[in-house]
Structures are given as C-alpha cells and as structure tokens.
XYZ file of C-alpha atoms in Angstrom:
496
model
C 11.343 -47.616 -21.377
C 7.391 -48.283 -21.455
C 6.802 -51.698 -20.445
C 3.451 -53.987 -20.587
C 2.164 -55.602 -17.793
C 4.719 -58.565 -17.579
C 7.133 -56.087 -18.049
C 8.326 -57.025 -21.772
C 9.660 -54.177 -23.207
C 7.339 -52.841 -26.655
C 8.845 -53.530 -30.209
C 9.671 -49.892 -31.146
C 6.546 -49.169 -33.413
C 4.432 -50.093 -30.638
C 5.709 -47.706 -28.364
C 5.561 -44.925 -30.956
C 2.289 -45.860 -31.484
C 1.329 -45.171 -28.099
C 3.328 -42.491 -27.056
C 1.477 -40.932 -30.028
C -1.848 -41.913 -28.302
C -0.596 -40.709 -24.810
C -2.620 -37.593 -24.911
C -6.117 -38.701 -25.911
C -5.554 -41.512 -23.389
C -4.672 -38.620 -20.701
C -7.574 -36.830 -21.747
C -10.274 -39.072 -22.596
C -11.220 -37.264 -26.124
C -9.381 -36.505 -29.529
C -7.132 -33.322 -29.378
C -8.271 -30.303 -31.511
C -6.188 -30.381 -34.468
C -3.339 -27.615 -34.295
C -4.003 -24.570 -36.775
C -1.997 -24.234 -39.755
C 0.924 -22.222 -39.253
C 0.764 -19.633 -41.596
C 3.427 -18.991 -44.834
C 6.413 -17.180 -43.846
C 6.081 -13.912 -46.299
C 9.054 -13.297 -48.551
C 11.728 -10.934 -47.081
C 13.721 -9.696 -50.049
C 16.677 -7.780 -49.857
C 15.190 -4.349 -50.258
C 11.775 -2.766 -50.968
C 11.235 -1.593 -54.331
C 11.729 1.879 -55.120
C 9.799 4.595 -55.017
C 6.664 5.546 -53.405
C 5.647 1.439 -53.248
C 8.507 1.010 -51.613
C 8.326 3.691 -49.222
C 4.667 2.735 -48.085
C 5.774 -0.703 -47.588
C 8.533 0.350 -45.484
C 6.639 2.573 -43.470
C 3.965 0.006 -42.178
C 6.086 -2.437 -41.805
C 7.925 0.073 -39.296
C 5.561 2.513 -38.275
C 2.541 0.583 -38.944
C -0.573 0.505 -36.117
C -2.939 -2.378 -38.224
C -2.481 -4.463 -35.354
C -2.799 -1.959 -32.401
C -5.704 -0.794 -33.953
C -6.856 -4.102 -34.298
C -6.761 -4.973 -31.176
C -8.129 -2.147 -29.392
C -11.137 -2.221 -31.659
C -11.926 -5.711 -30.611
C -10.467 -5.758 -26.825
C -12.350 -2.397 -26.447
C -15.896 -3.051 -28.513
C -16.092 -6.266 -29.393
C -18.147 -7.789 -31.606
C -20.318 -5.454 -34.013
C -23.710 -6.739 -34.732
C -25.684 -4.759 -37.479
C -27.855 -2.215 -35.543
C -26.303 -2.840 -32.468
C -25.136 -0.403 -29.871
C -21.278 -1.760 -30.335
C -21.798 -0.888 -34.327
C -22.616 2.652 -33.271
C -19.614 2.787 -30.910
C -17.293 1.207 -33.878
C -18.263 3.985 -36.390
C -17.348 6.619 -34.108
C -14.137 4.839 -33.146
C -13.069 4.567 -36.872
C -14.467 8.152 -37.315
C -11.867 9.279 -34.842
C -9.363 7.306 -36.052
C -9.140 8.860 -39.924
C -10.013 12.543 -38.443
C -6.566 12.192 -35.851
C -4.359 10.857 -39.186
C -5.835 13.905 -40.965
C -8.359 11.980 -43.785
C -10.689 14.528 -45.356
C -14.144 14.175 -46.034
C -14.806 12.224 -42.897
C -18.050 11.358 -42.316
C -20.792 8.742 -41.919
C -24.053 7.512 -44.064
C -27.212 6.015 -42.655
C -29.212 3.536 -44.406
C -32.370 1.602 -42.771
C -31.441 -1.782 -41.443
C -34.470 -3.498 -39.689
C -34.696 -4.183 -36.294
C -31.592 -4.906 -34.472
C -30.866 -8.006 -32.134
C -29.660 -8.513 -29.093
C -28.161 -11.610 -27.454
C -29.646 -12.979 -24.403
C -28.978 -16.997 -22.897
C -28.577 -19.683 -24.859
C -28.905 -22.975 -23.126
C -29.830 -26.463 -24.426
C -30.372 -29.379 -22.193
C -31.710 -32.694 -22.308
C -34.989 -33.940 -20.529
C -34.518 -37.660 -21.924
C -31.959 -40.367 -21.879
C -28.087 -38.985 -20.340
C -29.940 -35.347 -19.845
C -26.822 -33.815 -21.130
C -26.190 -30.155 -21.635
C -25.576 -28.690 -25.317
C -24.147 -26.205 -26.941
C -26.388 -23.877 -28.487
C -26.172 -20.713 -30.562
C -29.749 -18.675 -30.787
C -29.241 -17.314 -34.684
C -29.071 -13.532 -34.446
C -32.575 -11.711 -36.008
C -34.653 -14.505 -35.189
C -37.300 -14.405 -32.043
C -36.045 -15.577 -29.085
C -38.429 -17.093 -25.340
C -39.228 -15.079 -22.311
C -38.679 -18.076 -20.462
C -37.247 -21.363 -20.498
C -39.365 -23.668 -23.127
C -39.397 -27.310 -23.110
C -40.319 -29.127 -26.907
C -40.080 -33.115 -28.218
C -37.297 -32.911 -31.076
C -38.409 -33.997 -34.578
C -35.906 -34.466 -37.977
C -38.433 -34.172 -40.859
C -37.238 -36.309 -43.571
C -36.011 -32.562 -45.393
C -36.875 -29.045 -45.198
C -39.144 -29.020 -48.591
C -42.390 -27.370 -48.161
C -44.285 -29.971 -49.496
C -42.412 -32.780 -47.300
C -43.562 -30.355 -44.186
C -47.118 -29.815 -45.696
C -47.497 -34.084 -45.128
C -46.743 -33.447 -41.194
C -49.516 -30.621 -41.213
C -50.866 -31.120 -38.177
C -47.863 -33.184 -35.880
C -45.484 -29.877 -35.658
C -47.048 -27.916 -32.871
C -44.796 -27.139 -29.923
C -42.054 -29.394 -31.416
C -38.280 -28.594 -32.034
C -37.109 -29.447 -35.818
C -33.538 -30.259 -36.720
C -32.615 -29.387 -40.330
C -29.943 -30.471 -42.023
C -28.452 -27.292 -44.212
C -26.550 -28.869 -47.385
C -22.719 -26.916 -48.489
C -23.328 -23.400 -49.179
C -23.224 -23.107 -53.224
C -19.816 -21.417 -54.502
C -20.291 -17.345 -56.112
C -22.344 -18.104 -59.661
C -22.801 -22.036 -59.513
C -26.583 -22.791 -59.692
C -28.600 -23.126 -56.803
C -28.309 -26.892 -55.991
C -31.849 -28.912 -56.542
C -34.449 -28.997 -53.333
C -32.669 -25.620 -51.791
C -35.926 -23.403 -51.524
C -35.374 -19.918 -53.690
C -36.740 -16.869 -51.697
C -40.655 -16.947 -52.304
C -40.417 -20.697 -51.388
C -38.258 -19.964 -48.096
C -41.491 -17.690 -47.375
C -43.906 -20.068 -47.650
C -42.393 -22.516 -45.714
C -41.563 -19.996 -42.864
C -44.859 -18.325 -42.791
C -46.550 -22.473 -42.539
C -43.881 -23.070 -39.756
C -45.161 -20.380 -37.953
C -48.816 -21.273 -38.233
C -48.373 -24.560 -37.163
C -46.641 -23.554 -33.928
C -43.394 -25.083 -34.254
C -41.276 -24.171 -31.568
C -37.922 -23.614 -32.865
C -35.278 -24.977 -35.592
C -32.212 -25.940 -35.082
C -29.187 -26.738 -36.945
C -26.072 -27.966 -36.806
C -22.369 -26.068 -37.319
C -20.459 -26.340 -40.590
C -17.367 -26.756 -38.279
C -15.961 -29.652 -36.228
C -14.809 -29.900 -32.647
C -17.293 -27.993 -30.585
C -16.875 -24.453 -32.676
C -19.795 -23.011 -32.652
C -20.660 -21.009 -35.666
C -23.681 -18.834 -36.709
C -24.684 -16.519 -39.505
C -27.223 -16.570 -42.796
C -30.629 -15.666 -42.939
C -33.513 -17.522 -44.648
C -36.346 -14.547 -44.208
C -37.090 -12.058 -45.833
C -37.146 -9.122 -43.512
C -34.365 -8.864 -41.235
C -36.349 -8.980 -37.837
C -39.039 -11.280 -39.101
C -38.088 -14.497 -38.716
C -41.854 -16.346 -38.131
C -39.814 -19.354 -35.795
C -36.637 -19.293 -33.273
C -33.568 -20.448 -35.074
C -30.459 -21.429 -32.893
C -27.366 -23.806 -34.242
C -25.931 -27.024 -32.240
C -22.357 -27.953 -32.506
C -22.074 -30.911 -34.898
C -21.396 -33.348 -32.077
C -24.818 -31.861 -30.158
C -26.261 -32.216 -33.323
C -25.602 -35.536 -34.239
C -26.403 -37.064 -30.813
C -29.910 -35.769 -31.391
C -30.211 -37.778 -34.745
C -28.811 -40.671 -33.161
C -31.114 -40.809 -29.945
C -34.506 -40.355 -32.789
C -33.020 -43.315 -34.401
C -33.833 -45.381 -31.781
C -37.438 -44.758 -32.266
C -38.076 -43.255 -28.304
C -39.224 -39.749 -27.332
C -36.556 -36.833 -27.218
C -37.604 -33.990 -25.377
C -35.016 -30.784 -24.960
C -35.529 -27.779 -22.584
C -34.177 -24.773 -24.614
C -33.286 -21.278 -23.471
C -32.945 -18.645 -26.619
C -33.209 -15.069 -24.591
C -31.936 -13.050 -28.061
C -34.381 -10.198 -28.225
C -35.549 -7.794 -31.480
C -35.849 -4.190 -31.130
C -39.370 -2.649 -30.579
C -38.576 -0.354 -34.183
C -36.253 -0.097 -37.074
C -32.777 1.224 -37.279
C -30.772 2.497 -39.078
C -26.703 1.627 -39.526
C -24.071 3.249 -41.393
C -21.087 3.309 -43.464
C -18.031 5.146 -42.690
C -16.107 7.241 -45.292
C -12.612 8.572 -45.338
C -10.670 9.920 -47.999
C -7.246 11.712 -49.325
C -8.577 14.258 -52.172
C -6.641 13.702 -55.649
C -4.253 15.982 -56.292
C -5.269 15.967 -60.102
C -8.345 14.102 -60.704
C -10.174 14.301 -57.603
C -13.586 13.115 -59.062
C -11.841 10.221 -60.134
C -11.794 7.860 -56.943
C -10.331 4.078 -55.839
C -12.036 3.021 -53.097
C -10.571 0.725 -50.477
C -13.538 -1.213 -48.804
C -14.083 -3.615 -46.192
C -16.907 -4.295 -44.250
C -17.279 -3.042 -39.772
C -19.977 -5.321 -38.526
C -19.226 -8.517 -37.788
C -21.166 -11.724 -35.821
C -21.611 -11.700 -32.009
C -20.387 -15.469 -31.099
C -16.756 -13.657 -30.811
C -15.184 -10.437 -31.418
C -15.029 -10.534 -35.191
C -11.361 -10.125 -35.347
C -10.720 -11.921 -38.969
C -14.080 -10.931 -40.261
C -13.612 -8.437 -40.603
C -11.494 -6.425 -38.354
C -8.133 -7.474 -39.893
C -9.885 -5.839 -43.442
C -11.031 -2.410 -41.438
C -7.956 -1.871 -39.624
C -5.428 -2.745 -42.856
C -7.589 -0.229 -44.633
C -7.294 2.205 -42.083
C -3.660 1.771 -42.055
C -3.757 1.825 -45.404
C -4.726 5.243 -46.092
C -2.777 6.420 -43.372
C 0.387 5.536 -44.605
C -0.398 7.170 -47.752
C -1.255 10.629 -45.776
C 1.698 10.182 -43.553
C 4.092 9.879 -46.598
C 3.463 12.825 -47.866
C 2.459 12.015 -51.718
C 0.334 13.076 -53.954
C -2.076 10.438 -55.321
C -3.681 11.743 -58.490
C -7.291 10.372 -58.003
C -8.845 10.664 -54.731
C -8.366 7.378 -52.355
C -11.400 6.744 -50.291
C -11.564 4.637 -47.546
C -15.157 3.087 -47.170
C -16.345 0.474 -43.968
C -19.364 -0.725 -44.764
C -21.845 -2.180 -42.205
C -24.438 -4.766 -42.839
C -22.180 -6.909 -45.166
C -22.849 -10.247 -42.737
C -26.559 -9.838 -43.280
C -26.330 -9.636 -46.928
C -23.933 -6.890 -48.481
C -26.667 -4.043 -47.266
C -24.324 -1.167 -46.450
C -22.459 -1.701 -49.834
C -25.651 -1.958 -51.667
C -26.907 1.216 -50.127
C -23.992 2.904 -50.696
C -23.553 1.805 -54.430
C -27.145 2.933 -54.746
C -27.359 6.319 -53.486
C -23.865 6.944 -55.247
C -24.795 5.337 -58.573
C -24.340 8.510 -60.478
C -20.793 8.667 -59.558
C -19.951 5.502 -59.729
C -18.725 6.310 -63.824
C -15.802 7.702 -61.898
C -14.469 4.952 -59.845
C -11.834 3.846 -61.203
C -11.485 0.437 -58.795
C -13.594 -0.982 -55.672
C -10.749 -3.356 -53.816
C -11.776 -5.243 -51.108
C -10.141 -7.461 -47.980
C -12.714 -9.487 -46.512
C -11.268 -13.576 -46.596
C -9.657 -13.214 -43.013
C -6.105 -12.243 -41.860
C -3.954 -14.417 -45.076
C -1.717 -12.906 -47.012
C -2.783 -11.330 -49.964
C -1.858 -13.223 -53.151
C -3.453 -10.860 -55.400
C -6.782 -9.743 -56.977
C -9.756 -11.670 -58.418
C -10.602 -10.118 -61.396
C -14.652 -11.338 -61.709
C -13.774 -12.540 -65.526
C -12.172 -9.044 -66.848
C -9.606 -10.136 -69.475
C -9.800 -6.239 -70.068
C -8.144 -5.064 -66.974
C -5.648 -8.001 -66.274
C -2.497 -6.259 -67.926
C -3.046 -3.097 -65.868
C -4.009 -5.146 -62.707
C -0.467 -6.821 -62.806
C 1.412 -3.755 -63.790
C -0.191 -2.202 -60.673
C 0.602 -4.919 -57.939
C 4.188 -5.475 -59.841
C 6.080 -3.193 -57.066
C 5.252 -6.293 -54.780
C 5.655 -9.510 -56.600
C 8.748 -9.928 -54.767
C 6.436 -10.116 -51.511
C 3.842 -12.287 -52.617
C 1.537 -10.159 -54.508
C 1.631 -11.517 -57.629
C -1.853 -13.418 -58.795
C -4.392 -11.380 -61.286
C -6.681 -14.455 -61.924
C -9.894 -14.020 -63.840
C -11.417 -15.618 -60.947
C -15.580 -14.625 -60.271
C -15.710 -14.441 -55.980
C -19.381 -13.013 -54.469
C -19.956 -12.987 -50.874
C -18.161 -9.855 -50.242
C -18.832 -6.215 -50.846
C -17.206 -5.501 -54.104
C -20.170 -7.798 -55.587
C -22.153 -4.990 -54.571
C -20.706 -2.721 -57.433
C -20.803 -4.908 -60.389
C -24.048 -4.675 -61.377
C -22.825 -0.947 -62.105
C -20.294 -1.896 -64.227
C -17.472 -0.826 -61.765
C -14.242 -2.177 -61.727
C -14.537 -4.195 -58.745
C -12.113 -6.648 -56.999
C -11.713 -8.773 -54.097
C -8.690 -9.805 -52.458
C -7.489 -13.477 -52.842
C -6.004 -14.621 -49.661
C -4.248 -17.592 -47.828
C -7.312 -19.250 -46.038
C -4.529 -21.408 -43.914
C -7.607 -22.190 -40.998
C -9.647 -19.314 -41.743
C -12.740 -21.622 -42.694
C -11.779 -24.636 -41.028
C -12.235 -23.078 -37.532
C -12.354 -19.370 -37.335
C -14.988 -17.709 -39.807
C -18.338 -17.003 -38.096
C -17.301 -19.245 -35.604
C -16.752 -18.199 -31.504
C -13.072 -18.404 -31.760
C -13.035 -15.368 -34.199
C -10.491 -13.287 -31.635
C -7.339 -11.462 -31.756
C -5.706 -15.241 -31.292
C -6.394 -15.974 -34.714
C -4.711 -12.947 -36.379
C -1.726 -13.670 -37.759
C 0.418 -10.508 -37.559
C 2.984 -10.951 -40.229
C 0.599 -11.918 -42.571
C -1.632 -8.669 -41.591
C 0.951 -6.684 -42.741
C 1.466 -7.685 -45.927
C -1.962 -7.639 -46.734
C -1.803 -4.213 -45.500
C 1.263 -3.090 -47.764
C -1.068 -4.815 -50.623
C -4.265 -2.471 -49.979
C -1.595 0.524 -49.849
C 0.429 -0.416 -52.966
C -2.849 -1.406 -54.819
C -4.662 1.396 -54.092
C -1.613 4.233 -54.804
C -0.778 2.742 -57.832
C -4.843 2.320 -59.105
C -4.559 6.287 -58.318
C -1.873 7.117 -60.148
C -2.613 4.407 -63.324
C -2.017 6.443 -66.830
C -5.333 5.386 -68.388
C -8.541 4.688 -66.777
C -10.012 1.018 -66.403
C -12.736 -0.004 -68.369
C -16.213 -0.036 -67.013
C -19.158 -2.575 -68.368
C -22.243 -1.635 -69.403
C -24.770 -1.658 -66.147
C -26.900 -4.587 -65.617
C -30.362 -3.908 -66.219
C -32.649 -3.313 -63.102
C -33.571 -6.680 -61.353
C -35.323 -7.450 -58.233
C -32.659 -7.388 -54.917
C -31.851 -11.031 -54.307
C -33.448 -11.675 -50.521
C-alpha cells in the first residue's frame, strides 16, 4: 500500500484522499470535468402504431442524421454567414433533398453585409512571465495587417459616460470589458447594459479615440474558447477590433493591473472583411400536401454556424434531423395532408437574419402556416415543445406529440424561449415553437465554444430528436382543425 516517508502506512481516508488527487499531482493542473453522460432514451416494447410508428422505426433503422452529420462537418466545416463554406453547405443540403426526391427545392438570397474571414489570432505578453494567450478575434470586427503591440487598460465599466472621463488616455491602448450574463428571452434588459443607439455612441467614441482593440473574456471555464454576439449595428462595421480571452487569460490580465505596473500585450487579429456586401441564403425543401397544399408546417433550423469549430451541435445536429426528417416521411410513402417544408435558414448566429428575411418576404402566406417547429438547443433529446404562452394550442400540441410520450416526448409547457428562429415568426402571429431539449453539457462547454465537433453529438439522443421533428411535423399536417393564429404585432423598428 502507499506509504509516507517513514514508511507508516496512511489511515484509509488519507489514502483515498490522495489516490483521488493522484492525477492533478501527475499533471500539475485540475482535470477538465468529464461531460455529462447523456439520458438513456426510453426503449419501449414496440413503436406505436401507425404512420408515427412507422417513421420512428424507419430512422431508427434506416436513418442517415448522423452520416449526414458528419460528412457535413468532416467535409465543410464550420459555416460562417457569407462565407465561402455557407455557399458550399447550401448546395450540399440542396443535393441532399433533390437525391431523396423533396419538391420545390430551391434557395433564397437575402443581403447579409460583408462577410469575414479568419486570419491569426495570437496574444502574447511583453511584461512580467511574457506568457502566450489564448485569443479569439470576434468574427465581423476589423482585424491588423500586422502584429500590433498596446498597454492593457480595465475601465472601471463599459458606460459611455464612464469612457467619456478617460477622453483623452485611450489611444493605442487595449481595453478589457467585463460582459455581465446574457438576459433570459423577455426579462428586461438589466440596468447599465447600453440599448442599441447607446452601443453606437460608445463604439463610434472608441473609434475616435484610437483605441486599439477590446477584449473579453469567455462565458466558459477551462480554456474553451468561445465567441459570438455583436454589439454594432452593421454587420461589417465594427469601429474597434474585438477578440475574446479564455477566462483564465482573462483574469491574469486583471490580476497583473492590480498591481498598479504597466501591462503591455503584442496582439495578432488577421480576421479580414470583404471589400462589398453579400448576400446568403436559405434553403427550402418540401413534400406538397396531398389535400391542403397551401396549408404548410415548416420544420426549421438554422445552416450557419461559428468558425472556432465545426458547428456540429449548433446547429448541424438541427439541419441534418430535419433533413432526415422529411426524408423519412418521403421514403414512407404517406400522404401528409398539408405540405411539410423543410426550411435552413442562414444568418441565425448573427441575429435570426435569414428567418427574418424569410418571414418577411413570405408574410402574405404566412396566414397559412399552420406551425413553425424548430431544433436549435444542441444534440439533447427532445422533451417537447415550448409553446411561447399559447394556452390556445396546448391540447392540440399534446394530442400531436402523444404517439411518442412513451419515448420522451411528452412536455407542452407554456414556456416563452427567443434566441432561435421560430421568434422570427411571432410577430406574425404564427404558430411558432421551439424545441425544449436536454442541455446535459451543451452550455457548459460546447455552444459557441471550439469544441463544437462531431465529439459532442450524442447519437442516441440525435435520433430521438429526429423521430420528434418527424412525428411532430406529420401529425401538425394531418391535425383535424387548424391552430389558431394571433393578431400581428404592429410594425416596430428591427431590434439591432
């Protein structure tokens, strides 16, 4: 057994205590906390009957979610907004719904802005143990030609008027800003976080006072690098360089001002904007109702994705279970009585733009859809639907999904969630929903972080959530009466 020094053997709790220790004392730092293991799905006896039943079945047999899945992200890899790997994914899913036989295939341009592409990102300190960090330059913003070198500065917080008082003392230097929690969907903006006109201001002062760049720190622990968000009002037109530390990178900075002594970095953000504006599209796929074919359920989930990984729970798990989706419904044979589009939007990451174009220029039809259902909260099973507050619809909604209680589809919750692309249809009055998933670590250590890869996926779950969109979606088609619509929202200005 494990022995001190003069060879006393431990007192049992000692030596579990150690052994338990043994591999940060191998290693020299604190192991990365394993990820959740994720829920083992219920396996009933038999799938219901019927055509539920037979879709289920089918995927869970047949299906090619996850081969799709992986060649999309092994094969094209992450899919910035405007970027050349975007225009290679909407061909790829293009292909893939003409080869199952989808009608109506096609694509739909909307303008973007100028697209972004990623160049090196290096960090490195000039002063005290001249460390390297790890540094993410924020996608749209400007990036340097060369190498740039800038004393590091945490203003006391980001408010315009707390900047105004350093008018003067910002030129050339490098500003950490501390970024409080993201609000949840519909609570109020917290007090001191700067609404768009503000963000302007302070942006366009930033910019004539020659800061160098801003930097912030990850929302995630452990080295993972995360990016996303904007705080600009033109995508493109960031006035300063933006790039994100890890929190450990981060936090050394604030400890080194502390001491009251210079801090110099040397940073190296070679992301570069396009010359123009682009445009990006959605992709659109659809079986045609065999008796209502104006009527229309659309499955949506959004293409594009960040560029720190390969986007693989956000969203390619949502694109390729939607794509599966509709192809087990085509491959069965039936008849759905509305018509079941398939629509991947692009631009969701930058601010639901695809789905607001494409809720725009279709806002004359929209009096026909009879439900928007979305999967966009990473590879977890799907639980159910959040119903954004429509007491209305929650009898139908749990008729609908009833074919899959048994296999954990069960929750119709009145539940408000934004962030995704259903959001996008509400102010229409649509019946709009978005999945509610198992998060297991989905936003400890995988969403818009650089370990967003095929790892992550959790197959099983996949397909249930796939057998969900597929069972949702037939039975939506197929529903007796129509759901309700609300009246349309009047006409406000975009949010920015």
């Amino acid at each position: 057994m494990l022995g001190d020094s003069s060879g006393v053997p431990m007192r049992p709790t000692l030596r579990a205590s150690l052994l338990a220790l043994l591999p940060t004392l191998l290693v020299g730092q604190t192991p990365v906390p394993a990820a959740a293991p994720a829920a083992a799905a219920p396996k009933p006896s038999q799938y219901p009957v019927g055509v539920p039943g037979q879709l289920m079945k089918a995927i869970a047999e047949q299906g090619q979610q996850v081969a799709n899945l992986q060649e999309l992200v092994d094969t094209i890899g992450p899919r910035l907004t405007g970027s050349e790997r975007m225009r290679r994914a909407h061909g790829w899913a293009q292909a893939k719904l003409t080869q199952m036989g989808a009608q109506n295939v096609h694509e739909e341009a909307w303008d973007f802005g100028f697209a972004w592409t990623r160049g090196l990102d290096q960090a490195r300190l000039l002063t005290h143990n001249q460390m390297p960090l790890m540094i993410a330059h924020n996608a749209f913003t400007p990036g340097f030609d060369k190498p740039v070198v800038g004393e590091v500065m945490e203003p006391a917080d980001f408010k315009l008027a707390t900047l105004q008082a350093l008018k003067g003392q910002l030129k050339g230097r490098i500003l950490l800003r501390t970024m409080g929690a993201r609000p949840a969907p519909g609570a109020p903006r917290p007090a001191g976080m700067p609404n768009p006109q503000e963000q302007d201001t302070l942006n366009q002062f930033l910019k004539e006072e020659g800061v160098l760049a801003v930097l912030t720190m990850s929302n995630k622990q452990y080295g993972l690098l995360t990016t996303g968000g904007r705080t600009f009002k033109e995508i493109g037109k960031a006035p300063v360089p933006a790039a994100t530390l890890t929190q450990e990178g981060f936090k050394q900075l604030q400890r080194l001002l502390a001491r009251k002594e210079p801090v110099k970095l040397e940073l190296s953000l070679g992301g570069k904007l396009s010359k123009t504006p682009v445009k990006d599209y959605n992709v659109v796929g659809e079986i045609r109702g065999s008796e209502k074919p104006e009527e229309v359920v659309i499955i949506g989930a959004h293409m594009d994705s960040w560029d720190l990984s390969t986007g693989a729970n956000d969203n390619g798990t949502g694109t390729c279970a939607s794509i599966e989706a509709l192809r087990a419904i085509l491959a069965s044979g039936a008849k759905p009585k509305r018509t079941i589009r398939v629509v991947l939007f692009s631009g969701e990451e930058q601010g639901l733009l695809g789905s607001k174009a494409y809720a725009k220029a279709h806002k004359d039809e929209l009096d026909k859809v009879q439900a928007v259902i979305v999967d966009d909260m990473g590879t977890g099973r799907i639980r159910g639907w959040a119903l954004q507050g429509r007491e209305d619809v929650k009898a139908a909604m749990a008729g609908v999904i009833s074919p899959m209680n048994d296999f954990g589809l069960r929750e119709v919750s009145l539940a408000r969630m934004g962030s995704t692309d259903h959001a996008s249809f509400l102010p229409y009055g649509v019946p709009a929903f978005s999945a509610q998933q198992d998060a297991e670590d989905y936003f400890s250590h995988t969403h818009h972080s650089h370990v967003d890869s095929f790892e992550r996926v959790q197959p099983e779950a996949l397909l249930q959530g796939t057998q969900a969109l597929a069972v949702t979606a037939w039975e939506l088609a197929n529903l007796e009466q129509r759901l309700p619509h609300k009246a349309p929202e009047a006409p406000r200005e975009p949010a920015r």
